[in-house]
Short mmCIF file of C-alpha atoms and ligand atoms in Angstrom, two decimals:
data_model
loop_
_atom_site.label_atom_id
_atom_site.label_comp_id
_atom_site.label_asym_id
_atom_site.label_seq_id
_atom_site.Cartn_x
_atom_site.Cartn_y
_atom_site.Cartn_z
CA UNK O 1 0.13 -0.12 0.09
CA UNK O 2 2.06 3.20 -1.12
CA UNK O 3 0.84 6.14 1.01
CA UNK O 4 1.26 9.84 1.07
CA UNK O 5 0.54 12.17 4.42
CA UNK O 6 -2.08 14.33 3.67
CA UNK O 7 -3.54 15.28 7.23
CA UNK O 8 -2.55 15.34 10.70
CA UNK O 9 -4.73 15.71 13.34
CA UNK O 10 -4.46 15.89 17.02
CA UNK O 11 -4.54 12.04 17.37
CA UNK O 12 -4.90 10.43 14.22
CA UNK O 13 -3.13 10.83 10.76
CA UNK O 14 -4.86 10.47 7.49
CA UNK O 15 -2.76 9.39 4.26
CA UNK O 16 -4.06 9.20 0.79
CA UNK O 17 -4.13 5.88 -0.87
CA UNK O 18 -1.26 6.19 -3.95
CA UNK O 19 -3.68 3.79 -6.09
CA UNK O 20 -7.21 3.99 -4.70
CA UNK O 21 -8.06 8.33 -4.39
CA UNK O 22 -11.65 7.41 -3.00
CA UNK O 23 -9.90 5.67 0.48
CA UNK O 24 -7.86 6.92 2.21
CA UNK O 25 -5.81 5.51 5.75
CA UNK O 26 -6.17 6.56 9.09
CA UNK O 27 -3.92 6.20 11.32
CA UNK O 28 -4.77 6.33 15.05
CA UNK O 29 -1.38 7.39 17.40
CA UNK O 30 -0.88 6.96 20.75
CA UNK O 31 -0.75 10.92 21.45
CA UNK O 32 -3.56 12.10 23.75
CA UNK O 33 -5.23 15.69 23.92
CA UNK O 34 -7.72 17.82 26.02
CA UNK O 35 -8.46 21.43 25.86
CA UNK O 36 -7.19 21.29 22.39
CA UNK O 37 -3.98 20.81 23.33
CA UNK O 38 -1.55 17.67 22.45
CA UNK O 39 0.72 16.21 25.29
CA UNK O 40 4.03 14.94 25.04
CA UNK O 41 3.41 11.32 26.61
CA UNK O 42 2.39 9.02 25.00
CA UNK O 43 -0.67 6.64 26.43
CA UNK O 44 0.73 2.80 24.50
CA UNK O 45 -1.70 1.13 22.92
CA UNK O 46 -3.88 3.99 22.86
CA UNK O 47 -4.55 3.89 18.98
CA UNK O 48 -4.72 0.57 18.68
CA UNK O 49 -7.41 0.56 20.99
CA UNK O 50 -9.91 3.24 19.53
CA UNK O 51 -8.76 1.24 16.39
CA UNK O 52 -10.20 -1.65 17.61
CA UNK O 53 -13.47 -0.22 19.52
CA UNK O 54 -14.58 2.43 16.09
CA UNK O 55 -14.08 -0.88 14.01
CA UNK O 56 -16.04 -3.29 16.50
CA UNK O 57 -19.20 -0.06 16.75
CA UNK O 58 -18.86 0.30 12.81
CA UNK O 59 -19.57 -3.56 12.70
CA UNK O 60 -22.02 -3.59 15.26
CA UNK O 61 -24.20 -0.18 13.44
CA UNK O 62 -23.84 -3.21 10.02
CA UNK O 63 -25.88 -1.68 7.36
CA UNK O 64 -28.22 0.43 9.30
CA UNK O 65 -26.49 3.51 8.05
CA UNK O 66 -24.11 4.49 5.57
CA UNK O 67 -20.68 4.77 6.99
CA UNK O 68 -17.31 5.64 5.15
CA UNK O 69 -16.15 2.60 6.85
CA UNK O 70 -13.80 -0.43 4.77
CA UNK O 71 -12.05 -2.52 7.25
CA UNK O 72 -8.69 -2.22 9.56
CA UNK O 73 -6.14 -4.11 6.96
CA UNK O 74 -3.33 -5.77 7.64
CA UNK O 75 -1.48 -5.03 4.75
CA UNK O 76 -0.37 -1.65 6.06
CA UNK O 77 3.33 -0.42 7.57
CA UNK O 78 4.18 -2.71 10.52
CA UNK O 79 4.19 0.70 13.06
CA UNK O 80 0.20 0.81 11.63
CA UNK O 81 -0.75 -2.23 11.99
CA UNK O 82 -3.56 -2.58 14.22
CA UNK O 83 -4.20 1.18 14.14
CA UNK O 84 -4.63 1.55 10.57
CA UNK O 85 -8.16 2.29 9.68
CA UNK O 86 -9.33 2.31 5.49
CA UNK O 87 -12.14 4.66 4.94
CA UNK O 88 -14.14 5.85 1.69
CA UNK O 89 -12.22 9.55 1.47
CA UNK O 90 -15.22 12.05 2.07
CA UNK O 91 -15.73 16.04 1.90
CA UNK O 92 -16.33 16.62 5.95
CA UNK O 93 -19.06 19.08 6.99
CA UNK O 94 -16.84 21.23 9.49
CA UNK O 95 -19.74 20.44 12.46
CA UNK O 96 -18.73 18.45 15.80
CA UNK O 97 -22.38 16.15 15.99
CA UNK O 98 -23.05 15.76 19.73
CA UNK O 99 -25.77 13.57 21.13
CA UNK O 100 -26.37 13.71 24.46
CA UNK O 101 -28.58 11.09 26.36
CA UNK O 102 -27.63 12.46 30.17
CA UNK O 103 -27.17 15.55 31.55
CA UNK O 104 -22.88 15.70 32.42
CA UNK O 105 -20.58 17.98 31.69
CA UNK O 106 -21.06 21.59 30.18
CA UNK O 107 -25.06 20.21 29.10
CA UNK O 108 -25.11 20.08 33.10
CA UNK O 109 -23.30 23.25 33.69
CA UNK O 110 -25.77 25.56 30.92
CA UNK O 111 -28.88 23.45 32.56
CA UNK O 112 -28.08 25.05 35.88
CA UNK O 113 -27.83 28.55 34.34
CA UNK O 114 -30.83 28.35 32.54
CA UNK O 115 -32.75 24.95 31.97
CA UNK O 116 -31.41 24.68 28.56
CA UNK O 117 -28.77 23.09 26.59
CA UNK O 118 -27.89 24.96 23.70
CA UNK O 119 -31.47 26.35 22.88
CA UNK O 120 -32.78 22.78 23.57
CA UNK O 121 -35.53 23.52 26.42
CA UNK O 122 -35.42 20.29 29.63
CA UNK O 123 -37.81 20.37 32.22
CA UNK O 124 -37.46 21.48 35.20
CA UNK O 125 -36.17 19.08 38.22
CA UNK O 126 -33.91 17.16 36.53
CA UNK O 127 -30.28 16.76 38.36
CA UNK O 128 -26.18 15.73 37.55
CA UNK O 129 -25.79 12.67 35.71
CA UNK O 130 -29.82 12.15 34.59
CA UNK O 131 -31.06 10.72 32.27
CA UNK O 132 -33.04 12.30 29.26
CA UNK O 133 -36.01 10.94 28.32
CA UNK O 134 -34.90 11.51 24.92
CA UNK O 135 -31.37 12.62 23.19
CA UNK O 136 -30.45 15.44 22.77
CA UNK O 137 -28.48 17.33 19.74
CA UNK O 138 -26.21 19.78 20.96
CA UNK O 139 -23.75 20.32 17.86
CA UNK O 140 -20.67 22.47 17.60
CA UNK O 141 -18.32 24.09 15.37
CA UNK O 142 -15.24 22.45 13.81
CA UNK O 143 -12.78 25.04 14.06
CA UNK O 144 -9.65 24.65 11.99
CA UNK O 145 -7.25 26.69 15.21
CA UNK O 146 -9.14 27.83 18.22
CA UNK O 147 -12.36 26.23 20.56
CA UNK O 148 -15.11 24.81 18.66
CA UNK O 149 -18.47 27.07 19.00
CA UNK O 150 -21.68 25.42 20.25
CA UNK O 151 -24.49 25.88 18.07
CA UNK O 152 -27.99 26.47 18.77
CA UNK O 153 -30.19 24.36 16.23
CA UNK O 154 -31.19 27.85 14.79
CA UNK O 155 -27.57 28.97 13.59
CA UNK O 156 -26.57 25.67 12.70
CA UNK O 157 -29.53 25.85 9.90
CA UNK O 158 -27.87 29.49 9.00
CA UNK O 159 -24.78 27.80 8.51
CA UNK O 160 -25.74 25.13 7.04
CA UNK O 161 -29.14 25.31 5.67
CA UNK O 162 -32.45 23.55 6.84
CA UNK O 163 -32.87 20.36 5.15
CA UNK O 164 -28.69 19.39 5.95
CA UNK O 165 -29.47 20.51 9.94
CA UNK O 166 -32.37 18.36 9.55
CA UNK O 167 -30.89 15.27 8.79
CA UNK O 168 -27.48 15.92 10.49
CA UNK O 169 -29.57 15.98 13.78
CA UNK O 170 -32.06 12.88 12.71
CA UNK O 171 -28.55 10.82 11.71
CA UNK O 172 -27.08 12.01 15.18
CA UNK O 173 -30.17 11.07 17.33
CA UNK O 174 -30.71 7.67 15.41
CA UNK O 175 -27.10 6.39 15.50
CA UNK O 176 -26.30 7.38 19.12
CA UNK O 177 -29.72 5.69 19.91
CA UNK O 178 -28.29 2.00 18.07
CA UNK O 179 -25.31 2.30 19.79
CA UNK O 180 -26.55 3.09 23.41
CA UNK O 181 -28.16 0.56 22.80
CA UNK O 182 -25.66 -1.98 21.76
CA UNK O 183 -23.28 -0.67 24.77
CA UNK O 184 -26.02 -1.50 26.86
CA UNK O 185 -26.51 -5.00 26.02
CA UNK O 186 -22.89 -5.08 27.18
CA UNK O 187 -23.84 -3.26 30.93
CA UNK O 188 -22.37 0.05 29.62
CA UNK O 189 -23.50 3.92 29.02
CA UNK O 190 -22.83 5.81 26.22
CA UNK O 191 -23.88 8.61 28.07
CA UNK O 192 -23.14 11.35 24.46
CA UNK O 193 -21.04 10.78 21.55
CA UNK O 194 -19.74 12.78 19.00
CA UNK O 195 -20.11 12.40 15.10
CA UNK O 196 -18.89 14.13 12.42
CA UNK O 197 -20.49 13.28 8.82
CA UNK O 198 -19.19 14.23 5.26
CA UNK O 199 -20.05 13.49 1.76
CA UNK O 200 -19.12 10.60 -0.10
CA UNK O 201 -20.60 10.38 -4.29
CA UNK O 202 -23.40 12.61 -3.11
CA UNK O 203 -24.04 10.53 0.33
CA UNK O 204 -24.44 11.57 3.56
CA UNK O 205 -22.29 8.82 5.61
CA UNK O 206 -21.19 8.69 9.11
CA UNK O 207 -16.91 9.07 9.33
CA UNK O 208 -14.34 9.96 11.41
CA UNK O 209 -14.10 7.11 13.96
CA UNK O 210 -17.06 6.69 16.68
CA UNK O 211 -17.93 5.20 20.03
CA UNK O 212 -14.55 5.57 21.14
CA UNK O 213 -13.54 6.67 24.59
CA UNK O 214 -12.27 9.91 22.77
CA UNK O 215 -15.07 10.87 21.20
CA UNK O 216 -17.97 10.01 23.75
CA UNK O 217 -18.50 9.52 27.87
CA UNK O 218 -18.75 6.08 28.90
CA UNK O 219 -19.51 4.24 32.14
CA UNK O 220 -20.20 0.91 33.22
CA UNK O 221 -23.96 1.31 34.72
CA UNK O 222 -25.74 4.23 34.85
CA UNK O 223 -23.50 7.36 35.94
CA UNK O 224 -25.26 8.37 38.49
CA UNK O 225 -24.02 11.54 40.91
CA UNK O 226 -20.98 10.43 41.02
CA UNK O 227 -19.64 9.21 37.83
CA UNK O 228 -16.43 6.31 36.88
CA UNK O 229 -15.98 7.69 33.80
CA UNK O 230 -14.00 4.73 31.47
CA UNK O 231 -13.45 7.89 29.38
CA UNK O 232 -10.93 10.75 28.35
CA UNK O 233 -13.09 12.47 30.98
CA UNK O 234 -9.95 11.03 33.55
CA UNK O 235 -7.63 12.95 31.70
CA UNK O 236 -9.80 16.56 32.42
CA UNK O 237 -10.48 15.67 35.76
CA UNK O 238 -7.14 14.87 36.74
CA UNK O 239 -5.42 18.02 34.76
CA UNK O 240 -7.76 20.10 36.97
CA UNK O 241 -7.62 18.35 40.25
CA UNK O 242 -3.50 19.63 39.04
CA UNK O 243 -5.15 22.92 38.49
CA UNK O 244 -5.07 22.96 34.77
CA UNK O 245 -8.35 23.94 32.90
CA UNK O 246 -6.52 24.94 29.74
CA UNK O 247 -4.30 27.68 29.98
CA UNK O 248 -0.84 28.01 31.12
CA UNK O 249 1.85 25.32 31.74
CA UNK O 250 -0.15 21.76 31.24
CA UNK O 251 1.52 19.54 33.89
CA UNK O 252 3.64 16.83 33.43
CA UNK O 253 1.39 13.38 32.73
CA UNK O 254 2.04 10.75 34.99
CA UNK O 255 2.27 6.79 34.95
CA UNK O 256 -0.99 6.44 36.90
CA UNK O 257 -2.77 8.45 34.95
CA UNK O 258 -1.53 7.05 32.00
CA UNK O 259 -2.26 3.25 32.62
CA UNK O 260 -5.61 4.15 34.23
CA UNK O 261 -6.57 5.74 31.17
CA UNK O 262 -4.96 2.60 29.27
CA UNK O 263 -7.08 0.44 31.43
CA UNK O 264 -10.42 2.27 30.94
CA UNK O 265 -10.04 1.88 27.02
CA UNK O 266 -8.82 -1.49 27.22
CA UNK O 267 -12.05 -2.34 29.51
CA UNK O 268 -14.29 -0.65 27.00
CA UNK O 269 -13.02 -2.33 24.33
CA UNK O 270 -13.39 -5.72 25.73
CA UNK O 271 -16.51 -5.69 27.32
CA UNK O 272 -17.92 -4.29 23.85
CA UNK O 273 -15.96 -7.09 21.52
CA UNK O 274 -15.94 -10.25 24.33
CA UNK O 275 -12.43 -10.55 22.98
CA UNK O 276 -9.03 -10.07 24.65
CA UNK O 277 -6.46 -6.81 23.38
CA UNK O 278 -3.99 -9.11 23.11
CA UNK O 279 -5.42 -10.37 20.28
CA UNK O 280 -5.69 -7.55 18.34
CA UNK O 281 -3.12 -7.19 15.60
CA UNK O 282 0.02 -4.99 16.65
CA UNK O 283 2.94 -4.94 19.07
CA UNK O 284 3.30 -2.14 21.93
CA UNK O 285 5.49 0.11 20.68
CA UNK O 286 4.49 4.09 21.46
CA UNK O 287 4.07 5.61 18.27
CA UNK O 288 3.69 9.33 18.73
CA UNK O 289 3.60 9.49 14.60
CA UNK O 290 5.19 12.01 12.46
CA UNK O 291 5.71 15.55 13.16
CA UNK O 292 2.66 17.29 12.52
CA UNK O 293 1.76 18.94 9.48
CA UNK O 294 -0.81 21.86 8.67
CA UNK O 295 -3.57 19.63 7.11
N1 ATP Z 1 -13.41 9.75 5.36
C1 ATP Z 1 -13.23 11.02 5.93
N2 ATP Z 1 -12.56 11.46 5.07
C2 ATP Z 1 -11.91 12.74 5.14
N3 ATP Z 1 -11.26 13.07 6.50
C3 ATP Z 1 -11.99 12.47 7.22
C4 ATP Z 1 -12.82 11.00 7.25
N4 ATP Z 1 -13.01 10.46 8.36
C5 ATP Z 1 -12.42 11.84 9.41
N5 ATP Z 1 -11.57 12.70 8.73
C6 ATP Z 1 -11.13 13.73 9.39
O1 ATP Z 1 -9.45 13.14 9.79
C7 ATP Z 1 -9.43 13.86 11.12
C8 ATP Z 1 -8.72 12.95 12.00
O2 ATP Z 1 -8.13 13.62 12.65
P1 ATP Z 1 -8.30 13.94 14.35
O3 ATP Z 1 -9.02 13.73 14.73
O4 ATP Z 1 -6.61 13.38 15.18
O5 ATP Z 1 -8.37 15.42 14.08
P2 ATP Z 1 -8.85 16.04 15.19
O6 ATP Z 1 -8.30 16.86 16.50
O7 ATP Z 1 -10.38 15.83 15.61
O8 ATP Z 1 -9.39 17.87 14.22
P3 ATP Z 1 -8.03 18.94 13.30
O9 ATP Z 1 -7.94 17.95 12.01
O10 ATP Z 1 -8.92 19.56 13.09
O11 ATP Z 1 -6.52 18.98 13.73
C9 ATP Z 1 -10.14 14.78 10.79
O12 ATP Z 1 -9.88 16.16 10.64
C10 ATP Z 1 -11.90 14.49 10.76
O13 ATP Z 1 -12.26 15.01 10.32
MG1 MG Z 2 -10.74 14.45 15.93
#
């Protein structure tokens, strides 16, 4: 497979496949990011775990939705083994389509302020970690630089038109429900999740990674008032305990934190797939990827 690096994101690197311009190879590194900052310390196995979880999720969705997923090929350079996903190349829509089934995180903060979340009114009397009757759609912009901006339904319509806005909302909610059902069959809760969509040959398809602990909040059982996160929230909480909320010098990630992140991601994969991660292709060498290039 002849590859050409075309973009490097915070966690993943995107390669064009020379003999097939309709495909891309997305390589998940062991980088970890929070508050739009990429940390120097790698989380060994994270890239392969993300690829394994996302592949399992695309497989679980089956043919219920149109997606970009092709497979996790094994005819790739050794350092990419188990961390590279072959996908259909899409013209991406720059919206982070978030679905939430529970009241946590920034949704809880917003609800506490005025009872609404990004223009969606919720019933009164809800508490932190409560399950919402229906999942809500809380999209944000996907910014090239700087922080993503929350969008109300009206703002999304103004940016992308009423028809696309409606389709993104419906698809996001339906995919969230399908994945959340799959999670609950395995004793896990998909608390909230972020999706990205793109156009492939005129079709609107689900792209990017899905249902991973980088793109979602995940717990065993129900979240409740003090959830034990199995996702990147572990890093955000650790950073905030160390006095870091996105500005200034970030603390150095220690071994204990890195192991807890690794362990959580591994639990998610093994619980959902019923398989041991030891049987997933590739080795345990840290892979921080190539130098970041402009996308
Ligand atoms: N099928 C696809 N075709 C084209 N691009 C895709 C496809 N699926 C995902 N992408 C893009 O690949 C990139 C994956 O990299 P990653 O998630 O690490 O980046 P990011 O941190 O989310 O954002 P940025 O690229 O702005 O740094 C994202 O920009 C995502 O939108
Ligand atoms: Mg991303």
